XYZ file of C-alpha atoms in Angstrom:
534
model
C 7.308 -39.360 87.127
C 5.567 -41.024 84.185
C 3.536 -44.062 85.055
C 5.101 -47.377 84.163
C 3.151 -49.665 81.839
C 5.228 -52.568 83.111
C 3.102 -53.335 86.122
C 3.891 -53.502 89.807
C 7.423 -54.119 90.995
C 9.119 -51.962 88.384
C 11.603 -49.642 90.081
C 12.718 -47.662 87.031
C 10.042 -45.530 85.370
C 9.083 -46.253 81.795
C 8.485 -43.436 79.337
C 4.761 -43.078 78.606
C 5.386 -41.522 75.185
C 8.661 -43.027 73.913
C 10.840 -46.081 73.962
C 12.113 -47.669 77.127
C 13.106 -45.873 80.286
C 12.214 -42.245 80.865
C 15.715 -41.397 82.102
C 17.504 -42.941 79.102
C 16.321 -40.551 76.386
C 18.813 -38.144 74.787
C 19.096 -34.703 76.340
C 18.088 -31.663 74.276
C 21.672 -30.985 73.182
C 22.085 -34.593 72.063
C 18.833 -34.370 70.084
C 20.122 -31.250 68.348
C 23.362 -33.035 67.475
C 21.385 -35.895 65.985
C 19.214 -33.496 64.008
C 22.303 -31.873 62.520
C 22.988 -35.149 60.709
C 19.767 -34.730 58.671
C 19.504 -31.493 56.660
C 16.130 -29.789 57.140
C 15.398 -30.807 60.718
C 14.268 -28.294 63.332
C 16.592 -25.912 65.119
C 15.513 -27.131 68.554
C 13.784 -30.292 69.799
C 10.127 -30.617 70.542
C 9.455 -30.603 74.295
C 8.919 -33.835 76.176
C 5.124 -34.306 76.193
C 3.213 -34.253 79.471
C 0.179 -36.355 80.298
C -1.280 -33.291 82.054
C -1.532 -31.542 78.673
C -3.673 -34.279 77.111
C -7.446 -34.064 76.935
C -8.316 -37.368 78.624
C -12.051 -37.980 78.868
C -13.722 -39.651 81.795
C -14.143 -43.420 81.373
C -17.175 -44.319 79.312
C -17.885 -47.410 81.374
C -17.727 -48.500 85.012
C -16.733 -52.042 85.985
C -18.981 -54.015 88.328
C -17.910 -54.125 91.998
C -16.315 -57.609 91.781
C -13.893 -56.299 89.122
C -13.189 -52.829 90.513
C -9.957 -53.877 92.211
C -8.537 -55.093 88.894
C -8.868 -51.858 86.920
C -7.649 -48.286 87.084
C -8.726 -45.062 85.404
C -5.551 -43.197 86.380
C -4.778 -40.751 83.519
C -1.040 -41.491 83.405
C -1.581 -45.247 83.337
C -4.220 -44.865 80.629
C -1.956 -42.622 78.533
C 0.899 -45.126 78.859
C -1.403 -47.825 77.452
C -2.780 -45.789 74.550
C -0.155 -46.678 71.939
C 2.827 -48.820 71.125
C 6.312 -47.588 70.217
C 6.258 -47.153 66.430
C 7.491 -43.866 64.997
C 3.875 -42.940 64.287
C 3.118 -43.376 68.001
C 6.107 -41.308 69.096
C 5.388 -38.342 66.832
C 1.680 -38.351 67.714
C 2.559 -38.182 71.397
C 5.064 -35.396 70.762
C 2.401 -33.468 68.862
C -0.182 -34.075 71.604
C -2.356 -36.365 69.453
C -1.986 -39.860 70.915
C -5.285 -41.171 69.551
C -7.951 -43.036 71.482
C -6.871 -43.386 75.106
C -8.316 -46.488 76.787
C -11.101 -45.894 79.288
C -9.651 -48.367 81.763
C -6.541 -50.457 82.276
C -6.928 -53.903 83.855
C -4.212 -55.924 85.568
C -5.576 -59.397 86.332
C -3.579 -61.837 88.434
C -4.936 -65.199 87.234
C -6.953 -66.933 84.523
C -10.217 -66.596 86.429
C -9.887 -62.836 86.517
C -9.034 -62.723 82.798
C -12.175 -64.753 82.107
C -14.317 -62.478 84.258
C -12.993 -59.384 82.497
C -13.685 -60.855 79.055
C -17.200 -61.912 80.079
C -18.000 -58.421 81.357
C -16.492 -56.746 78.288
C -18.483 -58.992 75.962
C -21.733 -58.211 77.752
C -21.093 -54.454 77.678
C -19.564 -54.124 74.194
C -16.153 -53.053 75.516
C -13.138 -53.561 73.243
C -10.287 -55.444 74.938
C -6.743 -54.701 73.760
C -4.130 -57.175 75.081
C -1.149 -54.930 75.817
C 1.832 -57.200 76.470
C 4.710 -54.888 77.303
C 3.438 -52.186 74.968
C 6.456 -52.359 72.643
C 4.464 -52.944 69.433
C 5.829 -51.021 66.435
C 2.937 -51.856 64.097
C -0.100 -50.342 65.805
C -0.914 -53.605 67.551
C -1.970 -52.300 70.973
C -4.229 -49.337 70.219
C -7.888 -48.943 69.374
C -8.796 -47.401 66.033
C -12.510 -47.237 65.501
C -15.814 -46.158 66.987
C -17.926 -49.316 67.179
C -17.337 -50.083 70.871
C -18.716 -48.117 73.776
C -15.406 -48.208 75.657
C -11.874 -49.574 75.474
C -10.131 -51.744 78.086
C -6.365 -52.235 77.910
C -5.520 -55.676 79.309
C -2.108 -55.713 80.997
C -0.928 -59.155 82.180
C 2.350 -58.055 83.755
C 1.042 -59.029 87.204
C 0.990 -62.596 85.849
C 4.756 -62.937 85.552
C 5.817 -66.094 87.388
C 7.611 -69.231 86.300
C 5.076 -71.683 87.703
C 6.789 -75.008 87.122
C 10.118 -76.295 85.828
C 10.533 -79.778 84.358
C 14.280 -80.394 84.520
C 13.926 -83.847 82.954
C 12.253 -82.502 79.805
C 14.058 -79.152 80.202
C 10.993 -76.965 79.931
C 9.032 -74.559 82.092
C 5.440 -73.378 82.527
C 5.562 -69.593 82.473
C 2.860 -66.959 82.835
C 2.483 -64.801 79.761
C 2.924 -61.463 81.518
C 6.583 -62.091 82.385
C 8.860 -59.415 80.935
C 12.119 -60.708 79.483
C 14.377 -59.862 82.458
C 11.797 -61.120 84.971
C 11.545 -64.432 83.126
C 15.306 -64.960 82.839
C 15.930 -64.030 86.468
C 13.610 -66.831 87.608
C 15.303 -69.380 85.343
C 18.854 -68.371 86.270
C 19.075 -70.287 89.607
C 18.321 -73.482 87.693
C 21.125 -72.882 85.185
C 18.523 -72.641 82.438
C 17.485 -69.984 79.949
C 14.898 -69.401 77.254
C 17.547 -67.293 75.478
C 15.071 -65.325 73.395
C 16.413 -61.793 73.194
C 14.533 -59.469 70.830
C 15.608 -55.824 70.778
C 12.600 -55.135 73.031
C 13.696 -57.800 75.558
C 13.522 -55.469 78.578
C 10.112 -54.090 77.638
C 8.158 -56.998 76.144
C 6.478 -60.078 77.578
C 6.421 -63.771 76.823
C 2.755 -63.450 75.818
C 3.618 -60.615 73.461
C 6.393 -62.667 71.867
C 3.994 -65.547 71.323
C 1.125 -63.425 70.045
C 3.379 -61.719 67.498
C 5.666 -64.641 66.583
C 8.638 -62.560 67.639
C 12.154 -63.071 66.333
C 14.908 -63.160 68.882
C 18.516 -63.929 69.673
C 19.437 -66.495 67.076
C 20.295 -65.359 63.553
C 20.249 -68.946 62.299
C 18.312 -72.012 63.409
C 15.840 -71.246 66.202
C 15.067 -67.697 65.188
C 11.394 -67.370 66.148
C 9.634 -67.852 69.461
C 7.579 -70.580 67.748
C 10.596 -72.871 67.957
C 10.512 -72.840 71.766
C 6.798 -73.501 72.321
C 5.769 -76.812 73.879
C 2.147 -75.914 74.628
C -0.117 -72.903 75.161
C -2.993 -71.948 77.432
C -5.320 -69.346 75.934
C -8.427 -67.753 77.459
C -11.035 -67.005 74.787
C -14.567 -65.638 75.169
C -15.698 -69.117 74.077
C -13.681 -70.837 76.806
C -10.091 -71.817 77.672
C -7.836 -73.701 75.257
C -4.938 -75.748 76.636
C -2.810 -77.828 74.297
C -0.902 -80.930 75.346
C 2.784 -80.802 76.162
C 4.452 -82.739 73.361
C 7.889 -82.686 71.714
C 6.150 -83.037 68.358
C 2.844 -84.243 66.965
C 1.287 -85.112 63.624
C -2.274 -85.056 64.960
C -3.971 -82.675 62.565
C -3.347 -78.918 62.368
C -1.507 -77.667 65.429
C -3.774 -75.923 67.962
C -0.819 -73.788 69.060
C -0.363 -72.489 65.521
C -3.851 -71.018 65.607
C -2.851 -68.669 68.432
C 0.816 -68.038 67.653
C 0.798 -64.753 65.760
C -2.906 -64.129 66.419
C -2.073 -60.804 68.151
C -4.805 -61.115 70.748
C -7.588 -61.229 68.162
C -8.676 -64.784 69.001
C -7.835 -65.110 72.673
C -5.528 -64.039 75.490
C -2.442 -66.206 75.964
C -1.986 -66.583 79.725
C 0.559 -69.415 80.058
C 2.965 -71.433 77.968
C 5.231 -74.399 78.448
C 8.491 -73.318 76.846
C 11.521 -75.372 75.815
C 14.634 -74.259 77.694
C 18.355 -74.810 77.355
C 21.426 -74.666 79.543
C 23.043 -71.276 79.844
C 25.956 -70.894 77.407
C 29.443 -71.094 78.944
C 31.513 -70.697 75.804
C 31.307 -67.748 73.433
C 33.385 -66.389 70.593
C 32.768 -63.537 68.165
C 34.406 -61.503 65.423
C 33.631 -58.966 62.718
C 34.624 -59.142 59.068
C 34.704 -56.233 56.602
C 33.749 -56.402 52.914
C 34.527 -53.885 50.197
C 31.309 -54.811 48.365
C 27.841 -55.553 49.712
C 27.191 -58.231 47.062
C 30.324 -60.092 48.200
C 29.055 -59.923 51.749
C 25.657 -61.312 50.731
C 27.335 -64.292 49.081
C 29.444 -64.899 52.167
C 26.382 -64.848 54.427
C 24.561 -67.245 52.120
C 27.497 -69.649 52.359
C 27.415 -69.430 56.169
C 23.650 -70.050 56.220
C 24.077 -73.191 54.099
C 26.895 -74.582 56.212
C 26.405 -76.638 59.357
C 28.157 -74.045 61.530
C 24.947 -72.460 62.918
C 26.241 -69.188 64.336
C 24.087 -67.599 67.020
C 24.830 -64.211 65.474
C 25.237 -63.556 61.766
C 24.301 -59.893 61.210
C 25.355 -58.153 58.028
C 25.493 -54.339 58.087
C 25.604 -52.333 54.869
C 28.003 -49.326 54.790
C 25.366 -46.909 56.092
C 24.326 -49.205 58.930
C 27.973 -49.932 59.777
C 28.716 -46.205 59.940
C 25.635 -45.517 62.057
C 26.666 -48.145 64.596
C 30.378 -47.159 64.465
C 31.286 -50.660 63.293
C 33.066 -49.174 60.257
C 34.029 -45.713 59.004
C 35.591 -46.523 55.616
C 32.531 -47.452 53.549
C 32.823 -51.181 54.217
C 30.012 -53.571 54.888
C 30.522 -55.439 58.155
C 29.522 -58.980 59.095
C 29.183 -59.651 62.832
C 29.611 -63.328 63.713
C 29.067 -64.974 67.081
C 29.021 -68.527 68.406
C 27.970 -69.918 71.778
C 27.581 -73.270 73.503
C 26.789 -74.712 76.914
C 28.810 -77.875 76.339
C 32.148 -77.071 74.712
C 34.450 -74.507 73.115
C 33.258 -72.824 69.925
C 36.505 -71.268 68.720
C 36.940 -73.909 66.026
C 33.495 -73.118 64.601
C 34.356 -69.438 64.470
C 37.638 -70.299 62.739
C 35.769 -72.302 60.088
C 33.274 -69.484 59.577
C 36.049 -66.922 59.175
C 37.811 -69.143 56.633
C 34.551 -69.384 54.709
C 33.814 -65.661 54.616
C 37.408 -64.751 53.777
C 37.118 -67.009 50.752
C 34.309 -64.667 49.656
C 36.393 -61.510 50.030
C 36.061 -60.774 53.748
C 38.856 -58.844 55.446
C 40.048 -59.021 59.029
C 38.205 -61.058 61.600
C 40.393 -61.074 64.685
C 38.893 -63.650 67.009
C 38.023 -63.413 70.648
C 38.885 -66.264 72.963
C 36.220 -68.531 74.414
C 34.351 -67.904 77.646
C 34.241 -64.282 78.820
C 36.787 -62.518 76.599
C 35.599 -59.125 75.302
C 34.404 -58.891 71.735
C 36.326 -56.938 69.108
C 35.661 -53.213 68.699
C 33.200 -53.529 65.806
C 31.166 -56.195 67.609
C 31.056 -54.110 70.777
C 30.041 -50.984 68.826
C 27.258 -52.845 67.038
C 25.833 -54.301 70.253
C 25.821 -50.919 71.946
C 24.188 -49.220 68.956
C 21.603 -52.005 68.652
C 20.304 -51.358 72.175
C 20.583 -47.580 71.926
C 19.007 -47.140 68.491
C 15.320 -46.804 69.552
C 16.257 -43.993 71.943
C 18.139 -42.204 69.153
C 15.117 -42.583 66.880
C 13.006 -40.816 69.492
C 15.638 -38.090 69.718
C 15.415 -37.594 65.947
C 11.629 -37.526 66.191
C 11.910 -34.642 68.652
C 13.851 -32.782 65.940
C 11.021 -33.344 63.469
C 12.777 -36.115 61.545
C 10.800 -39.044 60.140
C 12.342 -42.439 60.891
C 10.792 -45.672 59.679
C 12.146 -49.158 60.288
C 10.704 -52.243 58.641
C 11.849 -55.791 58.053
C 10.953 -58.571 55.664
C 12.154 -61.935 54.373
C 12.566 -63.362 50.886
C 14.377 -66.192 49.140
C 18.013 -65.668 48.169
C 17.249 -65.353 44.451
C 15.262 -62.162 45.157
C 17.308 -60.642 47.966
C 19.757 -58.492 45.935
C 17.069 -56.976 43.704
C 14.723 -56.475 46.657
C 17.345 -54.565 48.635
C 18.208 -52.413 45.611
C 14.537 -51.642 44.993
C 13.942 -50.607 48.589
C 16.996 -48.373 48.606
C 16.019 -46.746 45.311
C 12.227 -46.621 45.345
C 11.477 -46.214 49.032
C 14.286 -43.694 49.314
C 12.823 -41.718 46.396
C 9.315 -41.881 47.885
C 10.599 -40.611 51.236
C 12.492 -37.755 49.573
C 9.457 -36.786 47.512
C 7.091 -36.880 50.482
C 9.378 -34.884 52.749
C 11.120 -32.590 50.274
C 14.553 -33.480 51.675
C 17.162 -36.153 50.854
C 16.398 -39.481 52.526
C 18.831 -42.026 53.901
C 18.126 -45.764 53.577
C 20.235 -48.339 55.423
C 19.965 -52.118 55.444
C 21.126 -54.975 57.607
C 20.394 -58.693 57.608
C 19.086 -59.775 61.005
C 18.322 -63.458 60.391
C 19.522 -65.840 57.690
C 18.286 -69.185 56.438
C 19.603 -71.719 53.920
C 16.933 -70.568 51.446
C 16.704 -66.846 52.207
C 17.314 -63.931 54.535
C 15.552 -61.236 56.552
C 16.648 -57.704 55.559
C 15.883 -54.905 58.017
C 15.675 -51.345 56.653
C 15.945 -47.925 58.273
C 14.665 -44.852 56.423
C 15.418 -41.388 57.816
C 14.462 -38.005 56.396
C 13.702 -34.525 57.715
C 9.964 -33.934 58.064
C 7.695 -30.928 57.814
C 6.336 -29.673 61.146
C 2.963 -31.217 61.867
C 3.068 -33.458 58.775
C 5.503 -36.098 60.012
C 2.851 -38.822 60.383
C 1.612 -38.212 56.810
C 5.155 -38.553 55.475
C 5.577 -41.747 57.488
C 2.366 -43.092 55.918
C 3.757 -42.408 52.441
C 6.993 -44.221 53.278
C 5.082 -47.186 54.713
C 2.883 -47.407 51.591
C 5.905 -47.303 49.269
C 7.699 -49.969 51.279
C 4.646 -52.229 51.316
C 4.268 -51.935 47.531
C 7.889 -52.926 46.908
C 7.696 -55.870 49.306
C 4.528 -57.140 47.658
C 5.984 -56.833 44.167
C 8.982 -58.947 45.153
C 6.828 -61.457 47.057
C 8.639 -60.596 50.275
C 6.697 -60.938 53.506
C 5.111 -57.820 54.952
C 6.825 -58.690 58.232
C 9.416 -61.202 59.380
C 9.098 -60.582 63.122
C 7.342 -57.264 63.879
C 3.812 -58.663 63.483
C 0.910 -57.276 61.440
C -0.951 -54.993 63.841
C -2.925 -52.295 62.073
C -0.084 -50.677 60.157
C 0.689 -53.804 58.108
C -2.899 -54.843 57.474
C -2.993 -53.775 53.773
C 0.130 -55.800 53.008
C -1.024 -58.762 55.057
C -4.399 -58.826 53.288
C -2.561 -59.103 49.962
C -0.148 -61.772 51.209
C -2.475 -64.338 52.771
C -4.495 -66.804 50.660
C -8.205 -66.045 50.578
C -9.312 -69.502 51.854
C -7.111 -68.943 54.891
C -8.698 -65.517 55.400
C -12.118 -67.200 55.351
C -10.974 -69.722 57.974
C -9.533 -66.938 60.138
C -12.786 -64.994 60.003
C -14.711 -68.125 60.951
C -12.388 -68.728 63.895
C -12.945 -65.137 65.006
C -16.724 -65.579 64.814
C -16.622 -68.697 66.992
C -13.964 -67.704 69.534
C -14.895 -64.036 69.877
C -18.613 -63.795 69.073
C -18.953 -60.256 70.489
C -15.935 -59.069 68.478
C -14.254 -57.429 71.444
C -10.683 -58.755 71.151
C -8.229 -56.299 69.571
C -10.645 -55.136 66.847
C -9.032 -54.413 63.490
C -6.010 -56.648 63.973
C -5.546 -59.360 61.292
C -9.185 -59.204 60.155
C -12.019 -56.671 60.121
């Protein structure tokens, strides 16, 4: 069985080359059925890659005896830590070209061991790549370069405990290596929850969410992990940094903000005090169909500017609605959901439905509060949302190229931005691949002043050239986003794949300050080289 990158205690094997669990990937016949939806794909799927077929060199470095028990050179573990889960990673693994495989994988169990590993790596010129859960889709957990003598993948999933719970302040001190389900299971007996559910929830860690400023469960209000942070503890080569637990502070620039989104380039987040909430007892949801996407956009904008604050407010364009089986008649579909720990939410759903119907929405049969099942479109969307990464990998086995990217912009630019992506990125994908491309869009998060569109581009590739086609699509998408002053990423992080767009987006004085922080905190330049800055 493939080695699990999730650390000890994981009973279900993770796929070393693809998304999620090894036993959840589509069978060959299912892959072929998927491929039939895209003209030009292969007649039969590529075989599941085997670690035994990879040319894995012997480690280029040996840890000192005091650290030997923390590291492994096992080939399957190393292969599982070589890449993230972007399409580029999947197709490289399928083609037997996974890139630089780390020399060693370390699994420390406390801050002292993290410090010792960083000290040794700094002395020996070993690059250290904080791995999180390995679910990065932007090249954030791999080494690209040749300036370090060896590469160490740092896996904190052995540091996965909820260390302390403050029920008075309703917060908890949690180790950064806790995977989503592990974290929630420890909070459940206390009736509390972090309630941060990104699509990668099962396969990503608290530290990864913090280091990438991940977006999660809430489509309005508290959308980013930033909103739940009370304080951070970070181990840097220059020493540990622990911020005070405070509900708010105006004392200068926030020390937490320096490390939130730093992607392991400035230090290793090992603990955080996180704001919690009571588990929701009341829920209600519904879906609403729109004949026109522009009508739907206006309805969503009205919801975002109201005081209703839905937990879920996801708008699917006709292609996305068809893909998720939420609609089959060319409609756009808005999925609405409300939840509360303190009282019924049916009235809020009623008000939201009245609002969207005034903008041309159709339907919207409500569910009852508490545990009533959602309507068919809501259920279909939820199922497709969790299954989609596995289907992408199935398409990749058929030689298809599938790129997903997200952004955010103010409402005045949203309609033109979406049109430009559909037209220009779709044309670039078709030109690069030589086959018709499909571009779908959904809104994942909405704000009073703007929204976060999420795009999926799918096209048949040419055997062996899939990664080059993906590069062309990524470049076209980045150019359009920059032209419309839309962020290069709303919640997927920068990594290495988004670096060109990020370099254009950030102000130069801030880049200077970031480089100076890197010089001081990581003087040997060992932490995740190439992420955020050179």
